[in-house]
């Protein structure tokens, strides 16, 4: 299958990985809405919220709780939004959960700078 995020999981495409375990892979969004914009994906290919099983979804949410704390601590954001797109609003057709930090005062950082703080 020609899937961008499967290629990121298996290392065919490089990414700024900030967390990995047996089930999930988390990396920085290449076109961040804010510093620390992160994507959590299952290693196994699932299309969307209908397709993914509850055990995997629960594990993704556990990792989201953990990474939320890490992002808050390392980047000092003032809020954080979780987003998961489906259907027409889903650009990449491999399930992913966005973690989008919010800053009262916008902080411009390169992906590499953010990666060095979060890894
Ligand atoms: P969606 O609209 O499908 O929920 O969001 C897909 C996200 O994947 C977008 O925020 C986009 O910037 C990100 N993205 C697309 N291609 C790549 C890539 O090659 N590498 C990384 N790290 N993120 C990507
Ligand atoms: Zn995939």
Short mmCIF file of N, CA and C and ligand atoms in Angstrom, two decimals:
data_model
loop_
_atom_site.label_atom_id
_atom_site.label_comp_id
_atom_site.label_asym_id
_atom_site.label_seq_id
_atom_site.Cartn_x
_atom_site.Cartn_y
_atom_site.Cartn_z
N UNK A 1 0.84 -1.20 0.00
CA UNK A 1 0.00 0.00 0.00
C UNK A 1 0.88 1.26 0.00
N UNK A 2 0.48 2.24 -0.77
CA UNK A 2 1.29 3.45 -0.89
C UNK A 2 0.79 4.49 0.12
N UNK A 3 1.22 4.32 1.38
CA UNK A 3 0.72 5.22 2.44
C UNK A 3 1.89 5.98 3.05
N UNK A 4 1.76 7.31 3.04
CA UNK A 4 2.81 8.19 3.57
C UNK A 4 3.17 7.86 5.02
N UNK A 5 2.15 7.69 5.87
CA UNK A 5 2.44 7.49 7.29
C UNK A 5 2.96 6.07 7.56
N UNK A 6 2.57 5.06 6.77
CA UNK A 6 3.20 3.73 6.89
C UNK A 6 4.68 3.86 6.56
N UNK A 7 5.01 4.69 5.57
CA UNK A 7 6.42 4.89 5.20
C UNK A 7 7.19 5.60 6.32
N UNK A 8 6.53 6.50 7.03
CA UNK A 8 7.18 7.16 8.18
C UNK A 8 7.43 6.13 9.29
N UNK A 9 6.45 5.27 9.55
CA UNK A 9 6.61 4.24 10.60
C UNK A 9 7.78 3.32 10.26
N UNK A 10 7.88 2.88 8.99
CA UNK A 10 8.95 1.92 8.67
C UNK A 10 10.27 2.58 8.26
N UNK A 11 10.33 3.92 8.37
CA UNK A 11 11.60 4.63 8.18
C UNK A 11 11.95 4.95 6.74
N UNK A 12 11.05 4.63 5.80
CA UNK A 12 11.31 4.98 4.38
C UNK A 12 11.31 6.49 4.20
N UNK A 13 10.50 7.19 5.03
CA UNK A 13 10.48 8.66 5.02
C UNK A 13 10.89 9.13 6.40
N UNK A 14 11.80 10.10 6.45
CA UNK A 14 12.30 10.61 7.73
C UNK A 14 11.26 11.46 8.44
N UNK A 15 11.34 11.45 9.75
CA UNK A 15 10.48 12.33 10.54
C UNK A 15 11.20 12.66 11.84
N UNK A 16 10.70 13.70 12.52
CA UNK A 16 11.21 14.03 13.85
C UNK A 16 10.38 13.23 14.86
N UNK A 17 10.86 12.03 15.16
CA UNK A 17 10.13 11.13 16.08
C UNK A 17 10.34 11.57 17.52
N UNK A 18 9.25 11.72 18.26
CA UNK A 18 9.40 12.09 19.67
C UNK A 18 8.97 10.97 20.61
N UNK A 19 8.28 9.94 20.10
CA UNK A 19 7.90 8.80 20.94
C UNK A 19 7.58 7.61 20.04
N UNK A 20 7.92 6.41 20.55
CA UNK A 20 7.58 5.19 19.83
C UNK A 20 7.43 4.06 20.83
N UNK A 21 6.43 3.20 20.62
CA UNK A 21 6.37 1.93 21.35
C UNK A 21 5.86 0.86 20.39
N UNK A 22 5.41 -0.29 20.91
CA UNK A 22 5.00 -1.38 20.01
C UNK A 22 3.80 -1.02 19.15
N UNK A 23 2.96 -0.12 19.66
CA UNK A 23 1.68 0.15 19.01
C UNK A 23 1.66 1.46 18.23
N UNK A 24 2.34 2.48 18.75
CA UNK A 24 2.22 3.82 18.16
C UNK A 24 3.57 4.44 17.84
N UNK A 25 3.48 5.51 17.05
CA UNK A 25 4.63 6.30 16.61
C UNK A 25 4.16 7.76 16.69
N UNK A 26 4.94 8.63 17.32
CA UNK A 26 4.56 10.05 17.41
C UNK A 26 5.69 10.91 16.87
N UNK A 27 5.33 11.89 16.05
CA UNK A 27 6.35 12.70 15.36
C UNK A 27 5.80 14.10 15.12
N UNK A 28 6.72 15.02 14.82
CA UNK A 28 6.31 16.41 14.60
C UNK A 28 5.67 16.57 13.22
N UNK A 29 4.58 17.33 13.19
CA UNK A 29 3.93 17.65 11.92
C UNK A 29 4.89 18.51 11.08
N UNK A 30 5.02 18.16 9.79
CA UNK A 30 5.99 18.84 8.92
C UNK A 30 5.59 20.29 8.64
N UNK A 31 4.31 20.58 8.80
CA UNK A 31 3.79 21.92 8.53
C UNK A 31 2.99 22.40 9.74
N UNK A 32 3.71 22.67 10.85
CA UNK A 32 3.02 22.87 12.13
C UNK A 32 2.16 24.13 12.19
N UNK A 33 1.00 23.99 12.84
CA UNK A 33 0.15 25.16 13.12
C UNK A 33 0.75 25.97 14.26
N UNK A 34 1.53 25.31 15.12
CA UNK A 34 2.22 26.00 16.23
C UNK A 34 3.39 25.13 16.63
N UNK A 35 4.31 25.71 17.41
CA UNK A 35 5.50 24.96 17.84
C UNK A 35 5.09 23.75 18.68
N UNK A 36 5.52 22.56 18.27
CA UNK A 36 5.20 21.35 19.01
C UNK A 36 4.01 20.58 18.46
N UNK A 37 3.44 21.05 17.33
CA UNK A 37 2.33 20.34 16.67
C UNK A 37 2.79 18.91 16.37
N UNK A 38 2.12 17.95 17.02
CA UNK A 38 2.54 16.54 16.99
C UNK A 38 1.44 15.66 16.43
N UNK A 39 1.83 14.59 15.77
CA UNK A 39 0.87 13.59 15.28
C UNK A 39 1.17 12.26 15.96
N UNK A 40 0.14 11.61 16.50
CA UNK A 40 0.27 10.26 17.04
C UNK A 40 -0.45 9.32 16.09
N UNK A 41 0.26 8.29 15.63
CA UNK A 41 -0.36 7.36 14.68
C UNK A 41 -0.17 5.92 15.17
N UNK A 42 -1.14 5.04 14.85
CA UNK A 42 -0.91 3.62 15.10
C UNK A 42 0.10 3.10 14.09
N UNK A 43 0.96 2.15 14.52
CA UNK A 43 1.93 1.58 13.56
C UNK A 43 1.21 0.77 12.49
N UNK A 44 0.14 0.10 12.91
CA UNK A 44 -0.67 -0.66 11.95
C UNK A 44 -1.56 0.33 11.18
N UNK A 45 -1.78 0.07 9.90
CA UNK A 45 -2.58 0.99 9.10
C UNK A 45 -4.07 0.87 9.42
N UNK A 46 -4.64 1.95 9.91
CA UNK A 46 -6.11 2.09 10.03
C UNK A 46 -6.46 3.36 9.29
N UNK A 47 -7.59 3.36 8.63
CA UNK A 47 -8.00 4.54 7.85
C UNK A 47 -8.42 5.70 8.76
N UNK A 48 -9.40 5.45 9.62
CA UNK A 48 -10.03 6.56 10.34
C UNK A 48 -10.67 6.06 11.63
N UNK A 49 -11.52 6.89 12.23
CA UNK A 49 -12.14 6.56 13.52
C UNK A 49 -13.08 5.36 13.43
N UNK A 50 -13.68 5.14 12.27
CA UNK A 50 -14.55 3.96 12.09
C UNK A 50 -13.71 2.69 12.03
N UNK A 51 -12.55 2.79 11.43
CA UNK A 51 -11.72 1.63 11.14
C UNK A 51 -10.93 1.14 12.37
N UNK A 52 -10.49 2.07 13.22
CA UNK A 52 -9.56 1.72 14.30
C UNK A 52 -10.29 0.99 15.44
N UNK A 53 -9.60 0.03 16.10
CA UNK A 53 -10.24 -0.71 17.20
C UNK A 53 -10.05 0.07 18.51
N UNK A 54 -10.92 -0.26 19.48
CA UNK A 54 -10.95 0.51 20.74
C UNK A 54 -9.67 0.36 21.56
N UNK A 55 -9.06 -0.83 21.54
CA UNK A 55 -7.82 -1.01 22.32
C UNK A 55 -6.71 -0.09 21.80
N UNK A 56 -6.59 -0.01 20.48
CA UNK A 56 -5.55 0.84 19.89
C UNK A 56 -5.87 2.31 20.16
N UNK A 57 -7.15 2.65 20.04
CA UNK A 57 -7.57 4.03 20.30
C UNK A 57 -7.28 4.43 21.75
N UNK A 58 -7.56 3.52 22.67
CA UNK A 58 -7.29 3.79 24.09
C UNK A 58 -5.79 3.99 24.32
N UNK A 59 -5.00 3.18 23.66
CA UNK A 59 -3.55 3.32 23.82
C UNK A 59 -3.08 4.67 23.26
N UNK A 60 -3.62 5.07 22.12
CA UNK A 60 -3.27 6.37 21.53
C UNK A 60 -3.62 7.49 22.52
N UNK A 61 -4.77 7.38 23.19
CA UNK A 61 -5.16 8.43 24.14
C UNK A 61 -4.24 8.43 25.38
N UNK A 62 -3.77 7.26 25.80
CA UNK A 62 -2.80 7.22 26.91
C UNK A 62 -1.51 7.94 26.52
N UNK A 63 -1.06 7.69 25.29
CA UNK A 63 0.16 8.34 24.81
C UNK A 63 -0.09 9.85 24.67
N UNK A 64 -1.30 10.23 24.25
CA UNK A 64 -1.64 11.66 24.14
C UNK A 64 -1.54 12.34 25.51
N UNK A 65 -2.04 11.66 26.57
CA UNK A 65 -1.95 12.24 27.92
C UNK A 65 -0.50 12.45 28.32
N UNK A 66 0.33 11.47 28.02
CA UNK A 66 1.74 11.54 28.38
C UNK A 66 2.46 12.65 27.59
N UNK A 67 2.21 12.70 26.28
CA UNK A 67 2.89 13.71 25.46
C UNK A 67 2.38 15.11 25.75
N UNK A 68 1.11 15.24 26.09
CA UNK A 68 0.56 16.56 26.47
C UNK A 68 1.39 17.13 27.63
N UNK A 69 1.65 16.31 28.64
CA UNK A 69 2.44 16.78 29.79
C UNK A 69 3.86 17.15 29.37
N UNK A 70 4.43 16.32 28.48
CA UNK A 70 5.80 16.61 28.02
C UNK A 70 5.85 17.92 27.24
N UNK A 71 4.88 18.13 26.36
CA UNK A 71 4.85 19.35 25.54
C UNK A 71 4.65 20.58 26.44
N UNK A 72 3.73 20.46 27.41
CA UNK A 72 3.49 21.59 28.32
C UNK A 72 4.75 21.94 29.11
N UNK A 73 5.42 20.90 29.58
CA UNK A 73 6.60 21.13 30.41
C UNK A 73 7.76 21.70 29.59
N UNK A 74 7.99 21.14 28.40
CA UNK A 74 9.18 21.52 27.62
C UNK A 74 8.98 22.78 26.77
N UNK A 75 7.74 23.03 26.36
CA UNK A 75 7.51 24.17 25.46
C UNK A 75 6.73 25.30 26.12
N UNK A 76 6.28 25.08 27.36
CA UNK A 76 5.54 26.12 28.10
C UNK A 76 4.37 26.70 27.30
N UNK A 77 3.58 25.82 26.71
CA UNK A 77 2.39 26.31 25.99
C UNK A 77 1.31 26.69 27.00
N UNK A 78 0.31 27.43 26.52
CA UNK A 78 -0.76 27.91 27.40
C UNK A 78 -2.06 27.12 27.24
N UNK A 79 -2.07 26.20 26.27
CA UNK A 79 -3.23 25.34 26.03
C UNK A 79 -2.83 24.29 25.02
N UNK A 80 -3.69 23.30 24.81
CA UNK A 80 -3.37 22.25 23.84
C UNK A 80 -4.67 21.62 23.35
N UNK A 81 -4.80 21.50 22.02
CA UNK A 81 -6.02 20.98 21.40
C UNK A 81 -5.75 19.64 20.73
N UNK A 82 -6.66 18.67 20.93
CA UNK A 82 -6.59 17.39 20.22
C UNK A 82 -7.56 17.43 19.05
N UNK A 83 -7.10 17.01 17.87
CA UNK A 83 -7.96 16.98 16.68
C UNK A 83 -7.72 15.67 15.93
N UNK A 84 -8.82 15.09 15.42
CA UNK A 84 -8.70 13.87 14.61
C UNK A 84 -9.69 14.01 13.45
N UNK A 85 -9.16 14.10 12.24
CA UNK A 85 -9.99 14.37 11.06
C UNK A 85 -10.41 13.08 10.35
N UNK A 86 -11.59 13.12 9.75
CA UNK A 86 -12.15 11.99 9.00
C UNK A 86 -12.78 12.49 7.71
N UNK A 87 -12.83 11.62 6.69
CA UNK A 87 -13.54 11.95 5.45
C UNK A 87 -12.86 13.07 4.69
N UNK A 88 -13.65 13.98 4.15
CA UNK A 88 -13.12 15.03 3.28
C UNK A 88 -12.09 15.91 3.94
N UNK A 89 -12.18 16.07 5.27
CA UNK A 89 -11.23 16.95 5.96
C UNK A 89 -9.96 16.21 6.38
N UNK A 90 -9.88 14.91 6.07
CA UNK A 90 -8.69 14.11 6.39
C UNK A 90 -7.80 14.04 5.15
N UNK A 91 -6.64 14.68 5.26
CA UNK A 91 -5.72 14.73 4.11
C UNK A 91 -4.95 13.41 3.96
N UNK A 92 -4.36 12.92 5.05
CA UNK A 92 -3.57 11.68 5.00
C UNK A 92 -4.44 10.53 5.51
N UNK A 93 -4.61 9.50 4.67
CA UNK A 93 -5.61 8.46 4.95
C UNK A 93 -5.06 7.31 5.80
N UNK A 94 -4.33 7.68 6.85
CA UNK A 94 -3.86 6.77 7.89
C UNK A 94 -4.21 7.46 9.19
N UNK A 95 -5.00 6.80 10.05
CA UNK A 95 -5.49 7.43 11.28
C UNK A 95 -4.38 8.22 11.98
N UNK A 96 -4.70 9.43 12.41
CA UNK A 96 -3.73 10.20 13.21
C UNK A 96 -4.46 11.16 14.12
N UNK A 97 -3.87 11.35 15.30
CA UNK A 97 -4.38 12.31 16.27
C UNK A 97 -3.41 13.49 16.33
N UNK A 98 -3.95 14.70 16.10
CA UNK A 98 -3.13 15.91 16.20
C UNK A 98 -3.10 16.39 17.65
N UNK A 99 -1.93 16.79 18.13
CA UNK A 99 -1.80 17.53 19.38
C UNK A 99 -1.29 18.91 18.99
N UNK A 100 -2.13 19.93 19.20
CA UNK A 100 -1.76 21.28 18.77
C UNK A 100 -1.65 22.21 19.97
N UNK A 101 -0.41 22.55 20.35
CA UNK A 101 -0.23 23.50 21.45
C UNK A 101 -0.74 24.89 21.07
N UNK A 102 -1.18 25.61 22.09
CA UNK A 102 -1.61 27.01 21.90
C UNK A 102 -0.74 27.90 22.78
N UNK A 103 -0.37 29.05 22.23
CA UNK A 103 0.48 30.01 22.97
C UNK A 103 -0.21 31.37 22.99
N UNK A 104 -0.27 31.99 24.16
CA UNK A 104 -0.81 33.36 24.26
C UNK A 104 0.02 34.28 23.40
N UNK A 105 1.34 34.10 23.48
CA UNK A 105 2.26 34.86 22.64
C UNK A 105 2.95 33.86 21.72
N UNK A 106 2.76 34.04 20.40
CA UNK A 106 3.25 33.05 19.43
C UNK A 106 4.76 32.86 19.53
N UNK A 107 5.18 31.58 19.53
CA UNK A 107 6.61 31.29 19.62
C UNK A 107 7.07 30.66 18.32
N UNK A 108 7.99 31.31 17.64
CA UNK A 108 8.52 30.76 16.40
C UNK A 108 9.76 29.91 16.71
N UNK A 109 9.65 28.62 16.40
CA UNK A 109 10.78 27.70 16.59
C UNK A 109 10.83 26.80 15.37
N UNK A 110 12.04 26.41 14.95
CA UNK A 110 12.15 25.46 13.85
C UNK A 110 11.76 24.07 14.36
N UNK A 111 11.47 23.16 13.40
CA UNK A 111 11.15 21.78 13.77
C UNK A 111 12.31 21.18 14.56
N UNK A 112 13.52 21.49 14.14
CA UNK A 112 14.70 20.93 14.80
C UNK A 112 14.81 21.44 16.24
N UNK A 113 14.55 22.73 16.45
CA UNK A 113 14.60 23.28 17.81
C UNK A 113 13.55 22.60 18.69
N UNK A 114 12.34 22.43 18.15
CA UNK A 114 11.27 21.78 18.92
C UNK A 114 11.65 20.34 19.21
N UNK A 115 12.16 19.67 18.19
CA UNK A 115 12.57 18.26 18.36
C UNK A 115 13.60 18.11 19.47
N UNK A 116 14.58 19.01 19.50
CA UNK A 116 15.63 18.92 20.52
C UNK A 116 15.08 19.13 21.93
N UNK A 117 13.98 19.87 22.04
CA UNK A 117 13.35 20.06 23.35
C UNK A 117 12.48 18.88 23.75
N UNK A 118 11.84 18.24 22.76
CA UNK A 118 10.83 17.21 23.06
C UNK A 118 11.34 15.78 23.03
N UNK A 119 12.44 15.53 22.35
CA UNK A 119 12.88 14.13 22.11
C UNK A 119 13.22 13.40 23.42
P1 LIG B 1 -5.05 15.76 8.25
O1 LIG B 1 -5.63 16.92 7.53
O2 LIG B 1 -5.02 14.50 7.39
O3 LIG B 1 -5.67 15.52 9.58
O4 LIG B 1 -3.56 16.16 8.58
C1 LIG B 1 -2.43 15.60 7.98
C2 LIG B 1 -1.22 16.27 8.58
O5 LIG B 1 -0.07 15.57 8.15
C3 LIG B 1 -1.04 17.73 8.16
O6 LIG B 1 -1.04 18.56 9.31
C4 LIG B 1 0.29 17.73 7.43
O7 LIG B 1 1.07 18.88 7.67
C5 LIG B 1 0.97 16.48 7.95
N1 LIG B 1 1.89 15.88 7.00
C6 LIG B 1 1.68 15.65 5.68
N2 LIG B 1 2.74 15.07 5.10
C7 LIG B 1 3.68 14.93 6.08
C8 LIG B 1 5.01 14.39 6.10
O8 LIG B 1 5.56 13.92 5.10
N3 LIG B 1 5.66 14.42 7.29
C9 LIG B 1 5.10 14.92 8.43
N4 LIG B 1 5.82 14.91 9.54
N5 LIG B 1 3.84 15.43 8.45
C10 LIG B 1 3.14 15.44 7.29
ZN1 LIG B 2 -0.70 3.68 6.47
#
